[in-house]
Coordinates of C-alpha atoms in Angstrom, one line a residue:
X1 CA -22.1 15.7 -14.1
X2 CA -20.1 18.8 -12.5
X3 CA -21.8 21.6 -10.5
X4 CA -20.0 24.9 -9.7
X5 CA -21.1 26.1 -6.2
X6 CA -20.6 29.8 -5.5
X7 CA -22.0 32.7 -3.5
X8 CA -25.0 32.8 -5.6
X9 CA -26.1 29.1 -5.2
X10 CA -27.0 29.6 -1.3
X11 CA -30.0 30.3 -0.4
X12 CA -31.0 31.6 3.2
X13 CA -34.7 31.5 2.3
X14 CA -37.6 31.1 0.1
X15 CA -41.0 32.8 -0.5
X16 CA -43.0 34.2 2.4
X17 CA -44.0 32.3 5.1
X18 CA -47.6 33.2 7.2
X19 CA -49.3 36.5 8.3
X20 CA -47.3 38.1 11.4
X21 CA -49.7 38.1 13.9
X22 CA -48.5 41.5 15.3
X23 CA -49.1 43.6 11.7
X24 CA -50.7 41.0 9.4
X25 CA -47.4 41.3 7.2
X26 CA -46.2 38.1 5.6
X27 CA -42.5 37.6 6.3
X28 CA -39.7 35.3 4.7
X29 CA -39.6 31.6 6.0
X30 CA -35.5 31.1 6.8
X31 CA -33.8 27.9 6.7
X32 CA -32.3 26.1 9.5
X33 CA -28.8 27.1 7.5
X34 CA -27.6 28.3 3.8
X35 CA -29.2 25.7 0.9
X36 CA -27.5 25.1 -2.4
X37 CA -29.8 22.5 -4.9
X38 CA -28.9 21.6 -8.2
X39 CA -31.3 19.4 -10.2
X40 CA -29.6 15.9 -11.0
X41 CA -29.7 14.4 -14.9
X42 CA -32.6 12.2 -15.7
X43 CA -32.3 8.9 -16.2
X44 CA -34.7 7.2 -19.1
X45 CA -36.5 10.6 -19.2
X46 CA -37.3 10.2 -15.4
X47 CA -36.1 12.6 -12.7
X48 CA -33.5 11.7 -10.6
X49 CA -34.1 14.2 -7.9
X50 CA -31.4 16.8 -6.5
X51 CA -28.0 17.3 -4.9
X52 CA -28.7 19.3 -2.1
X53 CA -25.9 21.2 0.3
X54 CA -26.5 22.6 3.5
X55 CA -23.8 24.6 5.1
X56 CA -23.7 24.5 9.3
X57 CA -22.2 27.1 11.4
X58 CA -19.1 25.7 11.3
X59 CA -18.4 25.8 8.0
X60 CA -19.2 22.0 7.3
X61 CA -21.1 21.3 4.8
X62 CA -23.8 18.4 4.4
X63 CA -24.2 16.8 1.2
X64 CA -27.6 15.1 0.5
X65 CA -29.7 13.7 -1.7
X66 CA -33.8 15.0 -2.4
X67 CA -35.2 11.7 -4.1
X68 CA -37.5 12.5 -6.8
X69 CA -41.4 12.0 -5.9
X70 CA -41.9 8.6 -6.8
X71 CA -39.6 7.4 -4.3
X72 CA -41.0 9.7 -1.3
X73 CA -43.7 6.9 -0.3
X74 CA -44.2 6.2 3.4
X75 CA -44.5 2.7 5.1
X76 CA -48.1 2.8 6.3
X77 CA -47.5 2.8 10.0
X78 CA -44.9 5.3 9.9
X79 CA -47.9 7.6 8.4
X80 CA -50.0 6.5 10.8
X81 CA -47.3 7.8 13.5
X82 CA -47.4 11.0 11.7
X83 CA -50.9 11.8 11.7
X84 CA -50.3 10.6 15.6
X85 CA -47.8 13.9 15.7
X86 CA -50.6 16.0 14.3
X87 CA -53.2 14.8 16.7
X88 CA -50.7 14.9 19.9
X89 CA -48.2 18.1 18.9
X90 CA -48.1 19.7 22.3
X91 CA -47.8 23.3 20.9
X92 CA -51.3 24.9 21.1
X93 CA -51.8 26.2 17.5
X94 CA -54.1 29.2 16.4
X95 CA -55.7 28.2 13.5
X96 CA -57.5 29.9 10.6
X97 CA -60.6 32.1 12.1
X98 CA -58.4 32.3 15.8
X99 CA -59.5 29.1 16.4
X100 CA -57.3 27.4 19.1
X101 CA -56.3 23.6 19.0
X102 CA -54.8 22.4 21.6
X103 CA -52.5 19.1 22.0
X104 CA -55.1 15.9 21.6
X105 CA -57.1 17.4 19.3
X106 CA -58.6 15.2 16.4
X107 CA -60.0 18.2 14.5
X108 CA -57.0 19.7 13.4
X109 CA -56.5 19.2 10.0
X110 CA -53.3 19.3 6.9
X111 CA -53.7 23.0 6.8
X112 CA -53.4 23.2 10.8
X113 CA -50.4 20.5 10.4
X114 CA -48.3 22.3 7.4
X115 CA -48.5 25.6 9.3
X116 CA -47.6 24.8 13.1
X117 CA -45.7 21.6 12.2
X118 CA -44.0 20.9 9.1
X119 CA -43.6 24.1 7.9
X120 CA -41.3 25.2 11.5
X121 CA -40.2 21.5 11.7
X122 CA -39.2 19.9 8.5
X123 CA -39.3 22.5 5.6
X124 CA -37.3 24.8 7.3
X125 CA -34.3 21.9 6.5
X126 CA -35.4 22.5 2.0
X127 CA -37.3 19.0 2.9
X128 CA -40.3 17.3 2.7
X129 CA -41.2 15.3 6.2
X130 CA -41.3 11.9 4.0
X131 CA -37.3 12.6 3.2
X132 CA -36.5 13.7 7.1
X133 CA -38.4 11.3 9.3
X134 CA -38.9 8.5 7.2
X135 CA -38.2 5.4 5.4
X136 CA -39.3 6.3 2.7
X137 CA -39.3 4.1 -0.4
X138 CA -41.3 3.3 -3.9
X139 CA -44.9 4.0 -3.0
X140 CA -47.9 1.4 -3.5
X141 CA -50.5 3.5 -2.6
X142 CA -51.5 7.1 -3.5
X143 CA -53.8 9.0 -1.2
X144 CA -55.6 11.6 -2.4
X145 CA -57.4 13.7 0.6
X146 CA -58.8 16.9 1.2
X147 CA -56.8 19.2 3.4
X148 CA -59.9 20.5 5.3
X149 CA -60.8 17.0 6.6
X150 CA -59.6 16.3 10.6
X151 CA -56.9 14.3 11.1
X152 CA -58.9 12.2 13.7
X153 CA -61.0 11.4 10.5
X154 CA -57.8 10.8 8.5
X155 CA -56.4 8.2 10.8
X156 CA -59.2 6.1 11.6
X157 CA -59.3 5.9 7.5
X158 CA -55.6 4.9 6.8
X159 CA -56.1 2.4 10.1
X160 CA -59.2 0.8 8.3
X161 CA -56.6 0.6 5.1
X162 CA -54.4 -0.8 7.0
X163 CA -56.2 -3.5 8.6
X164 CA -57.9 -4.1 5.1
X165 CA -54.9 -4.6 3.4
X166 CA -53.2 -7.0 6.4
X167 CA -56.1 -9.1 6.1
X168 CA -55.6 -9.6 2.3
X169 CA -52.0 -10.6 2.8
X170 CA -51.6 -7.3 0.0
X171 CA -48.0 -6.7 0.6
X172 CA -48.1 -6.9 4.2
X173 CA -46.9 -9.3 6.5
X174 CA -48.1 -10.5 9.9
X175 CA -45.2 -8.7 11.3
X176 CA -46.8 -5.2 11.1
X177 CA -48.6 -5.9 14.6
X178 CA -44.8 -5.7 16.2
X179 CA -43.7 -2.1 17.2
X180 CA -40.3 -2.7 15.6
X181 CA -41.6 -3.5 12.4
X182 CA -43.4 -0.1 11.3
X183 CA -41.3 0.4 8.2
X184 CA -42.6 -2.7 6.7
X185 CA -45.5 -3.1 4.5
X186 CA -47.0 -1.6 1.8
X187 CA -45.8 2.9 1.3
X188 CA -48.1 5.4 1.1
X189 CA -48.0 8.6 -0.8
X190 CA -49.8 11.8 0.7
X191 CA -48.9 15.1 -0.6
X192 CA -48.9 16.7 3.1
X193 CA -46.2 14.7 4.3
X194 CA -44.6 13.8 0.7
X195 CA -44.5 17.1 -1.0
X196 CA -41.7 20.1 0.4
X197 CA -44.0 22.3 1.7
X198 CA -41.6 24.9 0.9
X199 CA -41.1 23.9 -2.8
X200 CA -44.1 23.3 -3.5
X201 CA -45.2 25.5 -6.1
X202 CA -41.8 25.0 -7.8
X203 CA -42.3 21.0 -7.5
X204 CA -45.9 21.1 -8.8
X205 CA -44.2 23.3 -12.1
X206 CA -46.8 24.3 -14.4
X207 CA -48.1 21.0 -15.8
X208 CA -50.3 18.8 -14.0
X209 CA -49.8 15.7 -16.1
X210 CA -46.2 15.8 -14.9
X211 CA -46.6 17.3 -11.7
X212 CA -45.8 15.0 -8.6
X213 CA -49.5 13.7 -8.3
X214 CA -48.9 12.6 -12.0
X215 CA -45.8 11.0 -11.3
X216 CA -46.4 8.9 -8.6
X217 CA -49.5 7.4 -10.3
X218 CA -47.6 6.8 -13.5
X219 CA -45.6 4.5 -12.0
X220 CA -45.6 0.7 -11.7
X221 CA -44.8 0.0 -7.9
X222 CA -47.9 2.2 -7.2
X223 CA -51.2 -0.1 -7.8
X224 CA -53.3 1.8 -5.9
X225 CA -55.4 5.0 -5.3
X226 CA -57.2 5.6 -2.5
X227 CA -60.0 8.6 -2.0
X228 CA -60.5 10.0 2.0
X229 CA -63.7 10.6 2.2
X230 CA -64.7 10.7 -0.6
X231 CA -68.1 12.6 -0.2
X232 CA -66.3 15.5 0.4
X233 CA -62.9 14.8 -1.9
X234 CA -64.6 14.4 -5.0
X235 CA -65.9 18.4 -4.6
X236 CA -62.4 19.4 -4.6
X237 CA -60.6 19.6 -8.4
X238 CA -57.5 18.0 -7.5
X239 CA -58.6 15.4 -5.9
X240 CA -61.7 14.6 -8.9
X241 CA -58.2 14.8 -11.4
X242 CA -56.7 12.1 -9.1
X243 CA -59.6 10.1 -9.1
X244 CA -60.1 10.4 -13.0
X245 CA -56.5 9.8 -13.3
X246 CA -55.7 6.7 -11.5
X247 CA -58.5 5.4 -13.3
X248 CA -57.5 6.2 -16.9
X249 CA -54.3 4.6 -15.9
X250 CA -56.0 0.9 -14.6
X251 CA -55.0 1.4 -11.0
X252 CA -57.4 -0.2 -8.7
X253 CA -59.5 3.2 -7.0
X254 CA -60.7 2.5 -3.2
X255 CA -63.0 4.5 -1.6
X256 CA -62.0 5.3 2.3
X257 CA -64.2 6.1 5.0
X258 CA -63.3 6.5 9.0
X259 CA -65.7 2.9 8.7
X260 CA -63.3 1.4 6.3
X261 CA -63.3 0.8 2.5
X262 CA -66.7 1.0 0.9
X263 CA -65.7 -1.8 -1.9
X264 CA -65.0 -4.3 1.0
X265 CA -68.5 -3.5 2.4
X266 CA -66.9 -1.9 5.4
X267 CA -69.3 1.3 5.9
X268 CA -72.3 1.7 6.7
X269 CA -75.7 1.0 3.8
X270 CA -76.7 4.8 4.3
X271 CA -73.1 5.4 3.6
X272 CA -72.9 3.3 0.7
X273 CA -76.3 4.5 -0.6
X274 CA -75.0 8.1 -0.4
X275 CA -71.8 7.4 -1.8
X276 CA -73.4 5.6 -5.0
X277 CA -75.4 8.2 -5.1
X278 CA -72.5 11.1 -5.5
X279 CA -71.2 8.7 -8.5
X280 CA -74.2 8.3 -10.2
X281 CA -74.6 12.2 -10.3
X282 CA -70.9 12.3 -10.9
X283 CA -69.9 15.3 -13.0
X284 CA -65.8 16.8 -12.8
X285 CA -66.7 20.2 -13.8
X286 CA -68.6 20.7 -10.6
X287 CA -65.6 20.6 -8.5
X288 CA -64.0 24.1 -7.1
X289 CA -60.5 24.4 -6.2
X290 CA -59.2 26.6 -3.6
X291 CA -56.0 28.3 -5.6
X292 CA -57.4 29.5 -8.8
X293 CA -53.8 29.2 -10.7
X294 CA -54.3 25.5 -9.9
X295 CA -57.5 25.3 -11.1
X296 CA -56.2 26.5 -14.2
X297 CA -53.7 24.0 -14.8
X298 CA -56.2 21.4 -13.9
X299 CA -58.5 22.8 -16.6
X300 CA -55.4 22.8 -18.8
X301 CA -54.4 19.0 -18.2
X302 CA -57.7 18.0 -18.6
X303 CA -58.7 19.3 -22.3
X304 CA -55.3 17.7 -22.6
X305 CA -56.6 14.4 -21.8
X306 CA -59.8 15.2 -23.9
X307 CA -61.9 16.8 -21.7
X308 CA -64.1 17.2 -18.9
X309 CA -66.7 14.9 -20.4
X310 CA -64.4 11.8 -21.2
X311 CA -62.9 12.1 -18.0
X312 CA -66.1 11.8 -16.4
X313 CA -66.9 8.8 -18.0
X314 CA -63.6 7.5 -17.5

């Protein structure tokens, strides 16, 4: 495959970033340097990611490679060292409603994170954190979350996983209690930390069923799906169409509390009670989504996969 680079395959920018504070205009998000991507052939009708360029001051030029979703996973520790950043960033970040959260803080949530972190950070360089910080890998477990939820919440979830999964010897090894050792064990995929926050809208495309979500769960390294709290995930339409998805394609669904996983008998009976509950009542079309164009293309994906109704009782 040959690519022609020119003038018009750099790009300085893309979209608008957040509201200036000064007057409430939205200005452009720069990169770190000029980026040139061209989209890779597929191999066995599966993406093979991008060729990305990124031209320094000098005149150098970095060539790279963006891996395709379905490698982006995280080893579980080195997610767990991530949502450390977000809890212990020691910028004090204004968040939505002028709320200020200040370095420590285990209410700040993905939304919180993607703004005053990732977005200045790790987008800025056309990347997704998983690709820049990293070693990331085939994922074995897809996390599907709600963005509103705190991180401190988040963590003591994914460190119940952890634990949970150490103890069953399920692709993890006793060595995961040594320091030096954190990119072992099993990957995680979360769309924070996995998706370019800059990209995104261009890597979510206009299908669902073969957005990245899709992808990742389509695969065979990934066994798993896990729902963060799920009382409050399984309101939200993307994370009901993950749910509904991992289960039409047999991968084993956990639910995750900050107690642990409820299938292990890790939470609490009230917990439990009101968790069965939820399910019993279960019902996909009662889920709201915050971007409405999303919620479309959910509502598109599912009558492609027959419906709300025998999703539900998938």
């Amino acid at each position: 495959e040959t690519f022609v680079v020119d003038k018009r395959s750099w790009n300085c920018e893309i979209g608008k970033g957040f509201d200036n504070a000064e007057n409430g205009e939205r200005s452009p998000f720069l990169f770190k340097g000029p980026v040139a991507r061209f989209r890779l052939p597929a191999v066995d009708g599966a993406s093979s990611g991008d060729l990305k360029l990124v031209s320094g001051d000098g005149g150098e030029v970095l060539i790279m490679w963006s891996p395709p979703h379905r490698l982006r996973g995280i080893p579980i520790y080195q997610f767990i060292h991530f949502l450390d950043e977000v809890i212990h960033h020691e910028k004090s970040w204004v968040c939505m409603d002028s709320v200020e959260k200040k370095a420590g803080c285990r209410g700040r949530n993905m939304f919180d994170a993607c703004e005053h972190m990732i977005m200045p950070e790790v987008a800025c360089f056309d990347a997704s954190y998983a690709e820049l910080r990293t070693d990331w890998g085939p994922p074995d477990v897809f996390v599907s979350h709600v963005w509103a939820e705190s991180v401190g919440v988040t963590r003591a979830a994914i460190q119940k996983l952890a634990t949970t999964l150490q103890q069953q010897g399920s692709c993890v090894s006793n060595v995961l209690s040594s320091a030096e050792s954190t990119s072992d064990g099993p990957r995680i995929w979360f769309c924070t930390a996995c998706n370019n926050q800059f990209r995104v809208k261009y890597e979510l495309g206009n299908n669902v069923l073969q957005s990245p979500f899709a992808e990742v769960l389509q695969t065979d390294t990934c066994s798993t799906a896990v729902i963060v709290s799920p009382l409050r995930a399984l309101e939200r339409k993307w994370c009901t169409f993950e749910f509904c998805f991992a289960g039409a394609r047999d991968k084993e669904v956990l639910l995750l509390t900050e107690d642990g996983v409820a299938q292990e008998g890790q939470v609490t009976p009230q917990a439990l009670h009101d968790l069965a509950k939820r399910l019993v009542h279960f019902d996909c079309r009662q889920a709201t989504c915050t971007d409405p164009g999303d919620g479309r293309l959910i509502d598109e994906a599912v009558c492609a996969m027959g419906g709300y109704e025998t999703l539900t009782g998938n």
